[in-house]
Structure formats: C-alpha cells, structure tokens
C-alpha cells in the first residue's frame, strides 16, 4: 500500500507560480513511476506530467508543456510540480499518482493507476 499526500495548492494570480509537492509513504518510492493529473469542475481528468523512476525523464501534457516542470527526490520520497506562467485555465484540483507496473511515458494513457492522493486545489485568478 502507498499513501500519497499533496500540498502546495492555493490561490495565485495569472502569470504567477506555484510549487506542488507530493509526499509518498508505504513502499519503496523508486519502484514507482509518478505523475500529476488535474481535474477542473465539469471536465474530465487531464494528464499534466509524469516522471520516470530515476527522475531523469519527464513527460508533459500539451497544455502545460514549457510552463510546468516535474521532478522527484527519491531520497525524500517526494515529487514536485513547479508551475510557472499560470493561466486561469490551470485552475483545477491537482492529484499525485503512482504506478508500479507501467512506465512514466505510459501513465498519460492508462485508464487506471495504482495509487492516488486526495488532491490539492489550485485556483488562478485572471
């Protein structure tokens, strides 16, 4: 079993930045590909970013590419999402996710993932 706890959400003005964190516990963290997803009210869940087990390679959704950066610290069992140049359309609940069997590259298209956090709200005011 893995527990994921997100933090760092909040209210920010358009053009601003936020850094989300996700703390993992329960199993060997480096066994998991990790990712961030988001869901805005009335919309489907959307892939934001994923990172491979070593923390070397990141993958991004088209809507965040060039503005968001995913990273991980396997020694601290943490992943992060640095969000810059935020737009009102980035407003959503952001979820941290972990998957044991699949690659980070595959996470964007998987119908289900092994573990999810409870989410953290990000609100961007225009």
Tab-separated table of C-alpha atoms in Angstrom, residues 3-65:
chain	number	residue	atom	x	y	z
A	3	UNK	CA	-0.079	6.777	0.673
A	4	UNK	CA	0.225	9.980	-1.322
A	5	UNK	CA	-0.316	13.417	0.202
A	6	UNK	CA	-0.289	16.550	-1.927
A	7	UNK	CA	0.403	20.066	-0.704
A	8	UNK	CA	1.228	23.486	-2.044
A	9	UNK	CA	-2.006	24.435	-3.742
A	10	UNK	CA	-3.625	27.803	-3.309
A	11	UNK	CA	-4.786	30.984	-4.960
A	12	UNK	CA	-2.441	32.773	-7.341
A	13	UNK	CA	-2.794	35.487	-9.941
A	14	UNK	CA	-2.429	34.744	-13.600
A	15	UNK	CA	1.221	34.819	-14.586
A	16	UNK	CA	2.314	33.693	-11.160
A	17	UNK	CA	3.908	30.480	-9.946
A	18	UNK	CA	3.193	27.680	-7.523
A	19	UNK	CA	5.082	24.583	-6.484
A	20	UNK	CA	3.120	21.475	-5.633
A	21	UNK	CA	4.581	18.698	-3.530
A	22	UNK	CA	3.555	15.094	-3.067
A	23	UNK	CA	4.847	13.007	-0.184
A	24	UNK	CA	4.786	9.241	-0.587
A	25	UNK	CA	5.000	6.554	2.052
A	26	UNK	CA	4.440	2.859	2.400
A	27	UNK	CA	6.630	1.215	-0.215
A	28	UNK	CA	9.937	1.692	-1.990
A	29	UNK	CA	9.361	5.014	-3.690
A	30	UNK	CA	11.776	4.460	-6.555
A	31	UNK	CA	9.765	1.422	-7.681
A	32	UNK	CA	7.036	3.728	-8.931
A	33	UNK	CA	6.553	5.916	-11.938
A	34	UNK	CA	4.962	9.102	-10.639
A	35	UNK	CA	2.698	11.667	-12.176
A	36	UNK	CA	0.440	14.659	-11.761
A	37	UNK	CA	-3.079	14.868	-13.095
A	38	UNK	CA	-5.673	17.574	-12.772
A	39	UNK	CA	-9.412	17.906	-12.941
A	40	UNK	CA	-11.341	21.122	-13.381
A	41	UNK	CA	-15.036	21.412	-12.461
A	42	UNK	CA	-17.219	19.788	-15.087
A	43	UNK	CA	-14.249	18.436	-17.020
A	44	UNK	CA	-12.546	15.101	-17.340
A	45	UNK	CA	-9.322	14.315	-15.583
A	46	UNK	CA	-6.335	15.550	-17.562
A	47	UNK	CA	-2.746	14.357	-17.624
A	48	UNK	CA	-0.291	17.075	-16.592
A	49	UNK	CA	3.103	15.440	-16.142
A	50	UNK	CA	4.900	12.224	-15.288
A	51	UNK	CA	8.441	11.316	-14.333
A	52	UNK	CA	10.376	8.097	-14.628
A	53	UNK	CA	11.661	6.110	-11.688
A	54	UNK	CA	15.146	7.599	-11.829
A	55	UNK	CA	13.901	11.175	-12.035
A	56	UNK	CA	15.738	11.816	-15.283
A	57	UNK	CA	12.957	11.944	-17.857
A	58	UNK	CA	9.754	13.924	-17.616
A	59	UNK	CA	6.685	13.848	-19.822
A	60	UNK	CA	4.153	16.623	-20.170
A	61	UNK	CA	0.670	17.258	-21.404
A	62	UNK	CA	0.418	19.684	-24.299
A	63	UNK	CA	-1.414	22.270	-22.228
A	64	UNK	CA	1.394	22.586	-19.656
A	65	UNK	CA	4.485	21.894	-21.727
